PDB file of C-alpha atoms in Angstrom:
ATOM      1  CA  MET A   1      10.259   3.888   8.621  1.00 82.00           C
ATOM      2  CA  LYS A   2       7.870   6.731   9.321  1.00 82.00           C
ATOM      3  CA  LEU A   3       6.912   9.626   7.075  1.00 83.00           C
ATOM      4  CA  PHE A   4       4.793  12.422   8.585  1.00 81.00           C
ATOM      5  CA  GLY A   5       4.186  10.144  11.569  1.00 82.00           C
ATOM      6  CA  ILE A   6       2.761   7.345   9.364  1.00 85.00           C
ATOM      7  CA  LYS A   7       4.469   3.953   9.221  1.00 87.00           C
ATOM      8  CA  VAL A   8       5.192   3.446   5.503  1.00 89.00           C
ATOM      9  CA  ASP A   9       7.068   0.124   5.612  1.00 88.00           C
ATOM     10  CA  SER A  10       4.381  -1.610   3.521  1.00 91.00           C
ATOM     11  CA  LEU A  11       5.190   0.709   0.618  1.00 92.00           C
ATOM     12  CA  LEU A  12       8.839  -0.294   0.555  1.00 91.00           C
ATOM     13  CA  THR A  13      10.221  -2.977  -1.746  1.00 90.00           C
ATOM     14  CA  SER A  14      13.675  -3.443  -3.194  1.00 89.00           C
ATOM     15  CA  GLN A  15      12.420  -1.747  -6.401  1.00 92.00           C
ATOM     16  CA  THR A  16      11.133   1.371  -4.594  1.00 92.00           C
ATOM     17  CA  THR A  17      13.175   4.497  -5.250  1.00 92.00           C
ATOM     18  CA  HIS A  18      10.730   7.265  -4.326  1.00 91.00           C
ATOM     19  CA  LEU A  19       7.715   7.928  -2.114  1.00 92.00           C
ATOM     20  CA  VAL A  20       5.373  10.702  -3.228  1.00 92.00           C
ATOM     21  CA  THR A  21       2.693  12.339  -1.082  1.00 91.00           C
ATOM     22  CA  MET A  22      -0.540  13.533  -2.653  1.00 91.00           C
ATOM     23  CA  SER A  23      -4.267  13.582  -2.016  1.00 91.00           C
ATOM     24  CA  THR A  24      -7.007  11.551  -3.655  1.00 91.00           C
ATOM     25  CA  TYR A  25     -10.776  11.894  -3.708  1.00 92.00           C
ATOM     26  CA  ILE A  26     -12.596   9.050  -1.929  1.00 88.00           C
ATOM     27  CA  PRO A  27     -16.265   9.017  -3.062  1.00 87.00           C
ATOM     28  CA  GLU A  28     -17.397   6.986  -0.026  1.00 84.00           C
ATOM     29  CA  TYR A  29     -16.201   9.727   2.292  1.00 81.00           C
ATOM     30  CA  GLY A  30     -17.043  12.612  -0.017  1.00 87.00           C
ATOM     31  CA  GLU A  31     -13.689  14.284   0.580  1.00 89.00           C
ATOM     32  CA  GLU A  32     -10.038  14.151  -0.303  1.00 92.00           C
ATOM     33  CA  LYS A  33      -7.768  11.934   1.745  1.00 92.00           C
ATOM     34  CA  PRO A  34      -3.954  11.920   1.789  1.00 92.00           C
ATOM     35  CA  LYS A  35      -2.046   9.116   0.161  1.00 93.00           C
ATOM     36  CA  ILE A  36       1.556   8.069  -0.192  1.00 93.00           C
ATOM     37  CA  VAL A  37       2.625   6.330  -3.394  1.00 95.00           C
ATOM     38  CA  SER A  38       5.774   4.265  -3.937  1.00 94.00           C
ATOM     39  CA  LEU A  39       7.451   4.546  -7.330  1.00 93.00           C
ATOM     40  CA  ASP A  40      10.188   2.565  -9.025  1.00 92.00           C
ATOM     41  CA  SER A  41      13.037   4.060 -11.061  1.00 91.00           C
ATOM     42  CA  ASP A  42      10.782   4.281 -14.166  1.00 93.00           C
ATOM     43  CA  ARG A  43       8.137   6.248 -12.170  1.00 91.00           C
ATOM     44  CA  ARG A  44       5.671   3.322 -12.225  1.00 94.00           C
ATOM     45  CA  VAL A  45       3.348   3.115  -9.228  1.00 95.00           C
ATOM     46  CA  LEU A  46       4.140   0.018  -7.161  1.00 95.00           C
ATOM     47  CA  ARG A  47       1.971   0.536  -4.088  1.00 95.00           C
ATOM     48  CA  GLU A  48      -0.400   3.128  -2.640  1.00 96.00           C
ATOM     49  CA  LEU A  49      -1.254   3.822   0.991  1.00 95.00           C
ATOM     50  CA  VAL A  50      -4.422   5.910   1.465  1.00 94.00           C
ATOM     51  CA  ILE A  51      -4.821   7.284   4.990  1.00 92.00           C
ATOM     52  CA  LEU A  52      -8.500   7.347   5.938  1.00 91.00           C
ATOM     53  CA  ARG A  53      -8.033   8.525   9.505  1.00 87.00           C
ATOM     54  CA  GLU A  54      -5.431  11.232  10.008  1.00 82.00           C
ATOM     55  CA  SER A  55      -3.806  12.411  13.197  1.00 76.00           C
ATOM     56  CA  ILE A  56      -5.019  15.752  14.538  1.00 77.00           C
ATOM     57  CA  LEU A  57      -1.493  16.754  15.550  1.00 73.00           C
ATOM     58  CA  PRO A  58       0.003  19.297  13.113  1.00 69.00           C
ATOM     59  CA  GLY A  59       3.378  17.556  12.629  1.00 68.00           C
ATOM     60  CA  LYS A  60       1.767  14.211  11.901  1.00 72.00           C
ATOM     61  CA  ARG A  61      -0.485  15.293   9.025  1.00 79.00           C
ATOM     62  CA  ILE A  62       0.604  14.329   5.525  1.00 83.00           C
ATOM     63  CA  GLN A  63       1.517  17.328   3.395  1.00 82.00           C
ATOM     64  CA  PRO A  64       0.842  16.704  -0.328  1.00 85.00           C
ATOM     65  CA  GLY A  65       3.522  17.422  -2.897  1.00 86.00           C
ATOM     66  CA  TYR A  66       6.631  15.879  -1.345  1.00 87.00           C
ATOM     67  CA  LYS A  67       8.919  13.448  -3.119  1.00 89.00           C
ATOM     68  CA  VAL A  68      11.114  11.369  -0.846  1.00 88.00           C
ATOM     69  CA  GLU A  69      14.034   9.429  -2.256  1.00 89.00           C
ATOM     70  CA  VAL A  70      14.536   6.156  -0.390  1.00 90.00           C
ATOM     71  CA  TYR A  71      16.729   3.098  -0.530  1.00 88.00           C
ATOM     72  CA  ALA A  72      15.086  -0.114   0.680  1.00 86.00           C
ATOM     73  CA  VAL A  73      16.583  -3.584   0.838  1.00 84.00           C
ATOM     74  CA  SER A  74      13.601  -5.716   1.863  1.00 84.00           C
ATOM     75  CA  ASP A  75       9.836  -5.906   1.298  1.00 87.00           C
ATOM     76  CA  GLY A  76       7.729  -4.247   3.991  1.00 86.00           C
ATOM     77  CA  LYS A  77       4.811  -6.678   3.484  1.00 88.00           C
ATOM     78  CA  LEU A  78       1.989  -5.759   5.909  1.00 87.00           C
ATOM     79  CA  SER A  79       4.121  -4.187   8.633  1.00 85.00           C
ATOM     80  CA  SER A  80       2.349  -0.810   8.319  1.00 86.00           C
ATOM     81  CA  PHE A  81      -0.780  -2.547   9.614  1.00 88.00           C
ATOM     82  CA  SER A  82       0.770  -4.159  12.692  1.00 84.00           C
ATOM     83  CA  LYS A  83      -1.651  -2.351  15.029  1.00 85.00           C
ATOM     84  CA  ALA A  84      -4.811  -3.035  13.013  1.00 88.00           C
ATOM     85  CA  ARG A  85      -7.296  -5.525  14.442  1.00 90.00           C
ATOM     86  CA  THR A  86      -8.722  -6.793  11.159  1.00 91.00           C
ATOM     87  CA  LEU A  87      -7.672  -6.732   7.532  1.00 92.00           C
ATOM     88  CA  THR A  88     -10.142  -6.907   4.653  1.00 93.00           C
ATOM     89  CA  ILE A  89      -8.399  -8.283   1.566  1.00 94.00           C
ATOM     90  CA  VAL A  90     -10.085  -7.824  -1.813  1.00 95.00           C
ATOM     91  CA  PRO A  91      -8.682  -8.864  -5.207  1.00 96.00           C
ATOM     92  CA  ARG A  92      -8.793  -6.563  -8.200  1.00 95.00           C
ATOM     93  CA  ILE A  93      -8.519  -8.362 -11.527  1.00 94.00           C
ATOM     94  CA  LEU A  94      -7.521  -6.301 -14.547  1.00 94.00           C
ATOM     95  CA  LYS A  95      -7.866  -7.431 -18.142  1.00 93.00           C
ATOM     96  CA  GLY A  96      -4.968  -7.274 -20.589  1.00 85.00           C
ATOM     97  CA  GLN A  97      -5.054  -8.262 -24.237  1.00 86.00           C
ATOM     98  CA  ASN A  98      -4.523 -12.028 -23.782  1.00 89.00           C
ATOM     99  CA  TRP A  99      -4.301 -12.427 -20.006  1.00 92.00           C
ATOM    100  CA  LEU A 100      -5.602 -11.206 -16.664  1.00 94.00           C
ATOM    101  CA  ARG A 101      -3.514  -9.494 -13.989  1.00 94.00           C
ATOM    102  CA  GLY A 102      -4.227  -9.330 -10.274  1.00 95.00           C
ATOM    103  CA  GLU A 103      -3.828  -6.622  -7.655  1.00 95.00           C
ATOM    104  CA  LEU A 104      -4.712  -6.603  -3.968  1.00 96.00           C
ATOM    105  CA  ILE A 105      -6.604  -3.996  -1.976  1.00 95.00           C
ATOM    106  CA  ILE A 106      -6.186  -4.274   1.791  1.00 94.00           C
ATOM    107  CA  LEU A 107      -8.313  -2.275   4.238  1.00 94.00           C
ATOM    108  CA  ALA A 108      -6.993  -2.029   7.793  1.00 92.00           C
ATOM    109  CA  ARG A 109      -9.248  -1.201  10.702  1.00 91.00           C
ATOM    110  CA  LYS A 110      -9.008  -0.930  14.448  1.00 87.00           C
ATOM    111  CA  ASP A 111     -12.528   0.187  15.298  1.00 84.00           C
ATOM    112  CA  GLU A 112     -13.051   2.303  12.192  1.00 86.00           C
ATOM    113  CA  PRO A 113     -11.272   2.043   8.821  1.00 89.00           C
ATOM    114  CA  GLU A 114      -7.741   3.406   9.206  1.00 90.00           C
ATOM    115  CA  ALA A 115      -5.961   2.950   5.869  1.00 93.00           C
ATOM    116  CA  ILE A 116      -6.097   1.268   2.476  1.00 94.00           C
ATOM    117  CA  LEU A 117      -3.067  -0.393   0.904  1.00 95.00           C
ATOM    118  CA  VAL A 118      -3.215  -1.064  -2.850  1.00 96.00           C
ATOM    119  CA  LEU A 119      -0.597  -3.495  -4.166  1.00 95.00           C
ATOM    120  CA  HIS A 120      -0.019  -3.051  -7.903  1.00 95.00           C
ATOM    121  CA  ASP A 121       3.195  -5.100  -7.966  1.00 93.00           C
ATOM    122  CA  VAL A 122       1.699  -8.520  -7.200  1.00 93.00           C
ATOM    123  CA  PRO A 123       3.077 -11.195  -9.573  1.00 91.00           C
ATOM    124  CA  ALA A 124      -0.288 -12.761 -10.452  1.00 92.00           C
ATOM    125  CA  LEU A 125      -1.136 -13.534 -14.085  1.00 92.00           C
ATOM    126  CA  GLY A 126      -3.599 -15.994 -15.558  1.00 92.00           C
ATOM    127  CA  LYS A 127      -6.110 -16.816 -18.260  1.00 93.00           C
ATOM    128  CA  SER A 128      -9.138 -16.875 -15.923  1.00 93.00           C
ATOM    129  CA  ASN A 129     -10.303 -15.164 -12.737  1.00 93.00           C
ATOM    130  CA  GLN A 130      -9.793 -18.385 -10.770  1.00 94.00           C
ATOM    131  CA  ASP A 131      -6.170 -18.696 -11.952  1.00 94.00           C
ATOM    132  CA  VAL A 132      -5.414 -15.146 -10.855  1.00 95.00           C
ATOM    133  CA  LYS A 133      -7.133 -15.615  -7.484  1.00 95.00           C
ATOM    134  CA  LYS A 134      -5.065 -18.783  -6.851  1.00 95.00           C
ATOM    135  CA  GLU A 135      -1.885 -16.819  -7.560  1.00 95.00           C
ATOM    136  CA  LEU A 136      -3.017 -14.017  -5.233  1.00 95.00           C
ATOM    137  CA  ILE A 137      -3.732 -16.557  -2.456  1.00 95.00           C
ATOM    138  CA  GLN A 138      -0.233 -18.047  -2.968  1.00 95.00           C
ATOM    139  CA  PHE A 139       1.285 -14.565  -2.797  1.00 94.00           C
ATOM    140  CA  LEU A 140      -0.510 -13.870   0.493  1.00 92.00           C
ATOM    141  CA  GLY A 141       0.653 -17.240   1.826  1.00 91.00           C
ATOM    142  CA  GLY A 142       4.235 -16.125   1.237  1.00 90.00           C
ATOM    143  CA  TRP A 143       3.512 -13.138   3.478  1.00 88.00           C
ATOM    144  CA  GLY A 144       2.130 -15.344   6.262  1.00 85.00           C
ATOM    145  CA  VAL A 145      -1.554 -14.669   5.518  1.00 88.00           C
ATOM    146  CA  HIS A 146      -3.129 -18.076   4.865  1.00 89.00           C
ATOM    147  CA  VAL A 147      -6.601 -17.849   3.303  1.00 92.00           C
ATOM    148  CA  ASN A 148      -8.710 -20.187   1.171  1.00 93.00           C
ATOM    149  CA  LYS A 149     -10.712 -17.637  -0.806  1.00 93.00           C
ATOM    150  CA  LEU A 150     -10.797 -13.967  -1.752  1.00 93.00           C
ATOM    151  CA  PRO A 151     -12.290 -11.530  -0.725  1.00 94.00           C
ATOM    152  CA  VAL A 152     -11.762 -12.293   2.956  1.00 93.00           C
ATOM    153  CA  ILE A 153     -11.626 -10.636   6.376  1.00 92.00           C
ATOM    154  CA  VAL A 154      -8.783 -11.838   8.599  1.00 92.00           C
ATOM    155  CA  LYS A 155      -7.807 -11.067  12.156  1.00 88.00           C
ATOM    156  CA  ASN A 156      -4.402  -9.465  12.189  1.00 74.00           C
ATOM    157  CA  SER A 157      -1.745 -11.555  13.904  1.00 64.00           C
ATOM    158  CA  LYS A 158       1.147  -9.582  15.332  1.00 57.00           C
ATOM    159  CA  LEU A 159       3.704 -11.321  13.068  1.00 48.00           C
ATOM    160  CA  SER A 160       4.388  -8.218  11.005  1.00 46.00           C
ATOM    161  CA  GLU A 161       5.313  -6.207  14.112  1.00 47.00           C
ATOM    162  CA  LYS A 162       8.499  -8.255  14.619  1.00 51.00           C
ATOM    163  CA  MET A 163       9.820  -7.674  11.105  1.00 54.00           C
ATOM    164  CA  LYS A 164      12.621  -5.137  10.647  1.00 59.00           C
ATOM    165  CA  ILE A 165      12.712  -3.226   7.370  1.00 62.00           C
ATOM    166  CA  LYS A 166      16.065  -2.015   6.126  1.00 62.00           C
ATOM    167  CA  ALA A 167      15.451   1.353   4.511  1.00 61.00           C
ATOM    168  CA  LYS A 168      17.240   4.672   4.354  1.00 63.00           C
ATOM    169  CA  LEU A 169      15.873   8.155   3.636  1.00 59.00           C
ATOM    170  CA  ILE A 170      18.104   9.822   1.048  1.00 64.00           C
ATOM    171  CA  ASP A 171      16.458  13.105   0.005  1.00 63.00           C
ATOM    172  CA  ILE A 172      13.206  15.082   0.345  1.00 64.00           C
ATOM    173  CA  ASP A 173      12.021  17.440  -2.410  1.00 67.00           C
ATOM    174  CA  TYR A 174       8.889  19.534  -2.783  1.00 68.00           C
ATOM    175  CA  LEU A 175       7.113  18.904  -6.088  1.00 63.00           C
ATOM    176  CA  LEU A 176       4.882  21.030  -8.229  1.00 53.00           C
ATOM    177  CA  SER A 177       1.453  19.542  -8.909  1.00 51.00           C
ATOM    178  CA  SER A 178       2.327  19.136 -12.602  1.00 48.00           C
ATOM    179  CA  SER A 179       5.147  16.680 -11.819  1.00 53.00           C
ATOM    180  CA  LEU A 180       3.071  14.266  -9.704  1.00 52.00           C
ATOM    181  CA  PRO A 181       2.287  10.819 -11.209  1.00 55.00           C
TER     182      PRO A 181
END
């Protein structure tokens, strides 16, 4: 599925009900970059796709402030990055009261960095950093990315290009900035 000319399959899961476009400040670039966020029915952020390198064509530039209602049946995994040459996968470990939770940050690049995918919905919990990293490695193994340690740089195999995502666009609304997550 494409939105503003960007393949957004990696944002889609069976829990995703909406995609929201917005912009975010990236300190490394010193400017705002567009991003698309997937939300569940409770408006929790599941995944984020930050576009570092935009198209120069007017119809393919992401316009902030749109809310797209979608219906997805399957998980898009890494299919948005099917044309990337390398993927840099970095874990983010967040501390709760009695446990640690893991997230994944994936940077896709052809020659230059193209996009960043942040996965907030990874089922990785543990009591130590090593426990969480093991769970993250198992999660990636389920997606066909077999690694021994994190962070890691992997060459992208074209497996995700063959995957078909069943999703349907239901409605597009323009949002006010006060109603964005």
